[in-house]
Short mmCIF file of C-alpha atoms in Angstrom, two decimals:
data_model
loop_
_atom_site.label_atom_id
_atom_site.label_comp_id
_atom_site.label_asym_id
_atom_site.label_seq_id
_atom_site.Cartn_x
_atom_site.Cartn_y
_atom_site.Cartn_z
CA UNK A 107 -25.18 -1.77 50.31
CA UNK A 108 -21.94 -0.55 51.82
CA UNK A 109 -22.59 -4.08 54.46
CA UNK A 110 -22.38 -6.48 51.05
CA UNK A 111 -19.80 -8.21 50.17
CA UNK A 112 -19.11 -9.37 46.55
CA UNK A 113 -17.27 -12.76 46.02
CA UNK A 114 -17.54 -13.35 42.12
CA UNK A 115 -17.43 -11.30 39.13
CA UNK A 116 -21.00 -11.96 38.60
CA UNK A 117 -21.70 -10.94 41.93
CA UNK A 118 -20.33 -7.46 41.22
CA UNK A 119 -22.10 -7.22 38.24
CA UNK A 120 -25.41 -8.15 40.41
CA UNK A 121 -24.34 -5.25 42.76
CA UNK A 122 -23.88 -2.90 39.79
CA UNK A 123 -27.38 -3.53 38.91
CA UNK A 124 -29.18 -3.59 42.46
CA UNK A 125 -27.02 -0.10 42.88
CA UNK A 126 -28.52 1.75 39.53
CA UNK A 127 -31.86 0.12 40.01
CA UNK A 128 -32.01 1.77 43.87
CA UNK A 129 -30.84 4.76 42.30
CA UNK A 130 -33.46 5.11 40.11
CA UNK A 131 -35.91 4.65 42.89
CA UNK A 132 -34.20 7.92 44.50
CA UNK A 133 -34.98 9.38 41.00
CA UNK A 134 -38.25 8.80 40.86
CA UNK A 135 -39.38 9.89 43.89
CA UNK A 136 -37.20 13.09 43.82
CA UNK A 137 -37.13 16.49 42.07
CA UNK A 138 -34.64 16.33 38.63
CA UNK A 139 -31.07 16.59 39.71
CA UNK A 140 -32.24 17.02 43.58
CA UNK A 141 -29.20 17.42 46.14
CA UNK A 142 -30.56 13.82 48.00
CA UNK A 143 -30.14 12.28 44.26
CA UNK A 144 -27.27 13.34 43.26
CA UNK A 145 -25.71 12.56 47.16
CA UNK A 146 -26.92 9.05 46.79
CA UNK A 147 -25.08 9.28 43.21
CA UNK A 148 -21.82 9.84 44.91
CA UNK A 149 -22.31 7.53 47.88
CA UNK A 150 -23.25 4.69 45.10
CA UNK A 151 -19.56 5.64 43.30
CA UNK A 152 -17.71 5.04 46.06
CA UNK A 153 -19.70 1.63 46.80
CA UNK A 154 -19.13 0.20 43.26
CA UNK A 155 -15.32 1.28 43.70
CA UNK A 156 -14.83 -0.30 47.33
CA UNK A 157 -16.42 -3.77 46.04
CA UNK A 158 -13.99 -3.60 43.55
CA UNK A 159 -11.11 -3.57 45.57
CA UNK A 160 -12.65 -6.60 47.87
CA UNK A 161 -12.75 -8.18 44.79
CA UNK A 162 -9.92 -8.08 43.29
CA UNK A 163 -8.15 -9.95 46.70
CA UNK A 164 -10.52 -12.65 45.81
CA UNK A 165 -9.77 -13.40 42.50
CA UNK A 166 -6.03 -14.25 42.71
CA UNK A 167 -5.17 -12.23 39.87
CA UNK A 168 -1.61 -13.05 38.62
CA UNK A 169 1.01 -10.61 39.70
CA UNK A 170 2.68 -7.89 37.49
CA UNK A 171 -0.05 -8.54 34.80
CA UNK A 172 -1.87 -5.61 32.75
CA UNK A 173 -4.94 -5.54 35.28
CA UNK A 174 -3.26 -3.50 37.92
CA UNK A 175 -2.55 -0.99 35.11
CA UNK A 176 -5.80 -1.01 34.21
CA UNK A 177 -7.31 -0.52 37.72
CA UNK A 178 -4.68 2.50 38.06
CA UNK A 179 -5.77 4.14 35.12
CA UNK A 180 -9.39 3.91 36.10
CA UNK A 181 -8.47 5.16 39.47
CA UNK A 182 -6.54 7.74 37.79
CA UNK A 183 -9.80 9.18 36.19
CA UNK A 184 -11.60 8.96 38.70
CA UNK A 185 -9.42 11.31 40.99
CA UNK A 186 -8.99 13.69 38.03
CA UNK A 187 -12.98 14.13 37.87
CA UNK A 188 -13.74 13.85 40.88
CA UNK A 189 -11.50 16.89 41.79
CA UNK A 190 -13.20 19.10 38.93
CA UNK A 191 -16.70 18.09 40.86
CA UNK A 192 -15.18 19.25 44.22
CA UNK A 193 -14.05 22.50 42.88
CA UNK A 194 -17.21 23.13 41.00
CA UNK A 195 -19.17 22.24 44.15
CA UNK A 196 -16.98 24.82 46.22
CA UNK A 197 -17.49 27.78 43.51
CA UNK A 198 -20.96 27.67 44.75
CA UNK A 199 -20.14 28.68 48.32
CA UNK A 200 -20.28 32.37 47.68
CA UNK A 201 -23.74 32.02 45.84
CA UNK A 202 -25.73 30.49 48.95
CA UNK A 203 -23.69 32.15 51.59
CA UNK A 204 -24.87 35.65 49.90
CA UNK A 205 -28.54 33.96 49.69
CA UNK A 206 -28.29 32.78 53.40
CA UNK A 207 -26.99 36.52 54.56
CA UNK A 208 -29.72 38.10 52.84
CA UNK A 209 -32.69 35.95 54.37
CA UNK A 210 -31.02 36.07 57.45
CA UNK A 211 -31.04 40.11 57.57
CA UNK A 212 -35.04 39.69 57.17
CA UNK A 213 -34.91 37.83 60.18
CA UNK A 214 -33.18 39.82 62.14
CA UNK A 215 -35.83 42.84 61.30
CA UNK A 216 -39.06 42.51 62.94
CA UNK A 217 -40.39 45.60 61.09
CA UNK A 218 -40.52 45.70 57.29
CA UNK A 219 -39.78 49.00 55.93
CA UNK A 220 -38.54 50.81 52.58
CA UNK A 221 -34.91 50.78 53.71
CA UNK A 222 -34.75 47.14 54.40
CA UNK A 223 -36.51 46.53 50.97
CA UNK A 224 -34.02 48.45 49.23
CA UNK A 225 -31.31 46.08 51.46
CA UNK A 226 -32.95 43.07 50.29
CA UNK A 227 -33.04 44.36 46.35
CA UNK A 228 -28.91 45.09 46.85
CA UNK A 229 -28.44 41.69 48.27
CA UNK A 230 -30.55 39.86 45.32
CA UNK A 231 -28.47 41.77 42.81
CA UNK A 232 -25.25 40.18 45.04
CA UNK A 233 -26.98 36.78 44.59
CA UNK A 234 -27.54 37.33 40.76
CA UNK A 235 -23.83 38.40 39.87
CA UNK A 236 -22.35 35.12 42.37
CA UNK A 237 -24.68 33.02 40.25
CA UNK A 238 -24.06 34.24 36.66
CA UNK A 239 -20.07 34.01 38.08
CA UNK A 240 -20.21 30.46 39.45
CA UNK A 241 -21.79 29.21 36.24
CA UNK A 242 -18.86 30.79 33.82
CA UNK A 243 -16.28 29.71 36.38
CA UNK A 244 -17.87 26.03 36.31
CA UNK A 245 -18.20 25.76 32.36
CA UNK A 246 -14.59 27.00 32.15
CA UNK A 247 -13.82 24.02 34.63
CA UNK A 248 -15.66 21.75 32.10
CA UNK A 249 -14.20 22.83 29.06
CA UNK A 250 -10.42 22.99 30.06
CA UNK A 251 -10.33 19.70 32.44
CA UNK A 252 -13.11 17.38 31.89
CA UNK A 253 -13.15 17.84 27.64
CA UNK A 254 -9.81 15.67 27.72
CA UNK A 255 -11.04 12.86 29.42
CA UNK A 256 -13.68 10.17 27.79
CA UNK A 257 -16.66 10.11 29.89
CA UNK A 258 -18.72 8.29 27.55
CA UNK A 259 -21.20 5.32 28.44
CA UNK A 260 -21.18 2.35 26.51
CA UNK A 261 -17.33 3.25 25.15
CA UNK A 262 -14.45 0.96 24.72
CA UNK A 263 -16.02 -2.19 24.56
CA UNK A 264 -14.22 -5.34 23.70
CA UNK A 265 -15.19 -8.84 22.68
CA UNK A 266 -16.21 -11.17 25.29
CA UNK A 267 -12.67 -13.23 25.34
CA UNK A 268 -10.85 -10.00 26.38
CA UNK A 269 -13.54 -8.82 29.02
CA UNK A 270 -12.79 -12.47 30.22
CA UNK A 271 -9.18 -11.55 30.53
CA UNK A 272 -7.83 -12.08 34.25
CA UNK A 273 -10.26 -14.37 35.50
CA UNK A 274 -12.99 -11.88 34.27
CA UNK A 275 -11.37 -8.66 35.78
CA UNK A 276 -11.03 -6.95 32.42
CA UNK A 277 -15.04 -6.94 32.40
CA UNK A 278 -15.16 -5.64 35.90
CA UNK A 279 -12.85 -2.71 34.74
CA UNK A 280 -14.88 -2.20 31.76
CA UNK A 281 -18.36 -2.23 34.15
CA UNK A 282 -16.64 -0.22 36.02
CA UNK A 283 -15.74 2.77 34.09
CA UNK A 284 -18.83 2.64 32.53
CA UNK A 285 -21.14 3.15 35.37
CA UNK A 286 -18.24 5.42 36.61
CA UNK A 287 -18.64 7.67 33.59
CA UNK A 288 -22.47 7.65 33.88
CA UNK A 289 -22.49 8.75 37.49
CA UNK A 290 -19.69 11.54 37.07
CA UNK A 291 -21.85 12.54 34.28
CA UNK A 292 -24.57 13.11 36.16
CA UNK A 293 -22.73 14.94 39.01
CA UNK A 294 -20.95 17.28 36.57
CA UNK A 295 -24.20 18.41 34.78
CA UNK A 296 -25.83 18.46 38.47
CA UNK A 297 -23.17 20.28 40.14
CA UNK A 298 -20.87 21.41 37.71
CA UNK A 299 -22.22 22.48 34.56
CA UNK A 300 -24.16 21.07 31.50
CA UNK A 301 -24.51 22.68 28.11
CA UNK A 302 -27.85 20.80 27.03
CA UNK A 303 -29.57 17.35 27.32
CA UNK A 304 -27.91 16.42 23.92
CA UNK A 305 -24.83 15.90 26.06
CA UNK A 306 -25.78 12.94 27.70
CA UNK A 307 -27.51 11.16 24.82
CA UNK A 308 -27.05 7.47 25.07
CA UNK A 309 -24.09 5.91 22.53
CA UNK A 310 -24.49 2.60 21.03
CA UNK A 311 -22.92 -0.08 22.82
CA UNK A 312 -22.63 -3.56 22.73
CA UNK A 313 -22.17 -4.83 26.14
CA UNK A 314 -25.73 -5.77 26.72
CA UNK A 315 -24.83 -8.70 24.44
CA UNK A 316 -22.33 -10.15 26.82
CA UNK A 317 -22.06 -10.84 30.35
CA UNK A 318 -23.55 -8.49 33.06
CA UNK A 319 -25.70 -6.83 30.69
CA UNK A 320 -28.27 -6.53 33.29
CA UNK A 321 -25.97 -3.67 34.75
CA UNK A 322 -25.82 -1.76 31.50
CA UNK A 323 -29.65 -2.02 30.70
CA UNK A 324 -30.10 -0.68 33.93
CA UNK A 325 -27.75 2.14 33.73
CA UNK A 326 -29.07 2.60 30.09
CA UNK A 327 -32.80 2.92 31.62
CA UNK A 328 -31.84 5.40 34.18
CA UNK A 329 -30.03 7.78 31.82
CA UNK A 330 -33.01 7.50 29.45
CA UNK A 331 -35.50 8.65 31.94
CA UNK A 332 -32.97 11.35 33.15
CA UNK A 333 -32.58 12.70 29.64
CA UNK A 334 -36.53 12.56 29.21
CA UNK A 335 -37.29 14.74 32.09
CA UNK A 336 -34.35 17.59 31.03
CA UNK A 337 -36.36 17.49 27.30
CA UNK A 338 -39.73 17.46 29.14
CA UNK A 339 -38.98 20.27 31.23
CA UNK A 340 -36.80 22.40 29.14
CA UNK A 341 -33.92 22.28 30.97
CA UNK A 342 -31.34 24.56 29.20
CA UNK A 343 -27.61 24.59 30.06
CA UNK A 344 -26.11 25.73 33.15
CA UNK A 345 -25.77 24.36 36.73
CA UNK A 346 -28.66 21.61 37.03
CA UNK A 347 -28.77 21.47 40.73
CA UNK A 348 -32.69 21.36 41.37
CA UNK A 349 -32.07 23.54 44.56
CA UNK A 350 -29.57 25.94 42.52
CA UNK A 351 -32.34 26.31 39.59
CA UNK A 352 -34.81 26.94 41.72
CA UNK A 353 -33.14 29.48 44.34
CA UNK A 354 -32.65 31.75 40.80
CA UNK A 355 -36.10 31.67 39.91
CA UNK A 356 -37.22 32.45 43.42
CA UNK A 357 -34.82 35.46 43.85
CA UNK A 358 -35.92 36.86 40.18
CA UNK A 359 -39.58 36.58 41.39
CA UNK A 360 -38.75 38.38 44.68
CA UNK A 361 -36.94 40.86 43.08
CA UNK A 362 -39.96 41.47 40.92
CA UNK A 363 -42.30 41.60 43.48
CA UNK A 364 -40.40 43.89 45.78
CA UNK A 365 -39.87 46.42 42.85
CA UNK A 366 -43.55 46.60 41.88
CA UNK A 367 -44.80 46.66 45.73
CA UNK A 368 -47.65 44.70 45.18
CA UNK A 369 -47.45 41.82 47.72
CA UNK A 370 -48.28 42.13 51.55
CA UNK A 371 -45.29 41.83 54.16
CA UNK A 372 -46.45 37.96 54.78
CA UNK A 373 -46.50 37.21 51.53
CA UNK A 374 -42.62 38.62 51.23
CA UNK A 375 -41.49 36.84 54.05
CA UNK A 376 -43.21 33.90 53.04
CA UNK A 377 -41.05 33.88 49.59
CA UNK A 378 -37.76 34.52 51.75
CA UNK A 379 -38.58 31.77 53.79
CA UNK A 380 -38.50 29.51 50.86
CA UNK A 381 -35.73 31.05 49.61
CA UNK A 382 -33.84 30.08 52.93
CA UNK A 383 -34.78 26.74 52.56
CA UNK A 384 -33.47 26.21 49.11
CA UNK A 385 -30.12 27.84 50.20
CA UNK A 386 -29.62 25.88 53.43
CA UNK A 387 -29.83 22.52 51.08
CA UNK A 388 -27.86 23.89 49.21
CA UNK A 389 -24.81 24.47 51.53
CA UNK A 390 -25.80 21.49 53.65
CA UNK A 391 -25.90 19.24 50.16
CA UNK A 392 -22.70 21.08 49.24
CA UNK A 393 -20.97 20.16 52.69
CA UNK A 394 -21.94 16.65 52.51
CA UNK A 395 -20.91 15.55 48.95
CA UNK A 396 -17.56 17.58 49.28
CA UNK A 397 -16.99 15.39 52.73
CA UNK A 398 -17.77 12.63 50.65
CA UNK A 399 -15.63 13.47 48.04
CA UNK A 400 -12.60 13.78 50.72
CA UNK A 401 -13.29 10.22 51.77
CA UNK A 402 -12.95 9.03 48.52
CA UNK A 403 -9.97 10.34 47.69
CA UNK A 404 -8.76 8.85 50.91
CA UNK A 405 -10.36 5.19 49.73
CA UNK A 406 -8.50 5.90 46.01
CA UNK A 407 -5.36 6.40 47.66
CA UNK A 408 -5.67 3.29 50.10
CA UNK A 409 -6.87 1.53 47.49
CA UNK A 410 -4.24 1.89 44.93
CA UNK A 411 -1.50 1.38 47.45
CA UNK A 412 -3.35 -1.92 48.79
CA UNK A 413 -3.42 -3.16 45.23
CA UNK A 414 0.58 -2.56 44.82
CA UNK A 415 1.31 -3.81 47.96
CA UNK A 416 -0.86 -6.93 47.37
CA UNK A 417 0.79 -7.65 44.10
CA UNK A 418 4.29 -7.03 45.63
CA UNK A 419 3.48 -9.80 48.44
CA UNK A 420 1.52 -12.76 46.48
#
């Protein structure tokens, strides 16, 4: 999608629709809140923003009008929320680092002894403390820094005449605001913290009755799929990232088996190898998303400067 360039307002709406439909396909082929799905959501957010900037320069918008203020407000919100997202992801580093240290200790010991078993149990306790700590820290991020911001899909719809303002650019901002809110909510619940599936309920909206309705329908459909799977799997509060949840379950199971001493050394090593895979995906996925976010921050700064310069020289 990155090689595509929009030439009109309708083209932008179609671009949003294709992007969300593509994300839905990724969702259907992966586990709920998998690293791969969330990485794609970040990439999509960046693509939407870059295409919005392309569109601005093709609409011949009036200089000094409110459209620039509306873009600046929206990009400012993107900046703030993405910094919370980055902080939440960074907070997981101690957890997966402790996990990788634990799994590597077994790889470096060919002989499985009772001493090594006790060492692993202690390492498990450290991992569990780190997991509890990161969820508490991230819950605080949501309460103090996301709470004041509005991230509601379908919010702030104006009548069609107002959405047509500035050659349709106000409608584009409305579209970007809603789709961005949806993607950011997914990312925050996956990487930072989620209270319950009820926090991700679909709001009623009138946008589907207006032009560009296909992107709203696609977004609402994907949102319903996410909520339905969260309910079906009885996902509770906390960090919903698939590899994070699975690693915590695997850690508890490993500790129970070590304490009861029921499994063979081979079975224990297989459990630890599975844990190592989860922690490795966590590390690699976290580093990938943080790198994407850092690039996105640069793109936001460049975009704001480009549009300001565009207005001053028009």
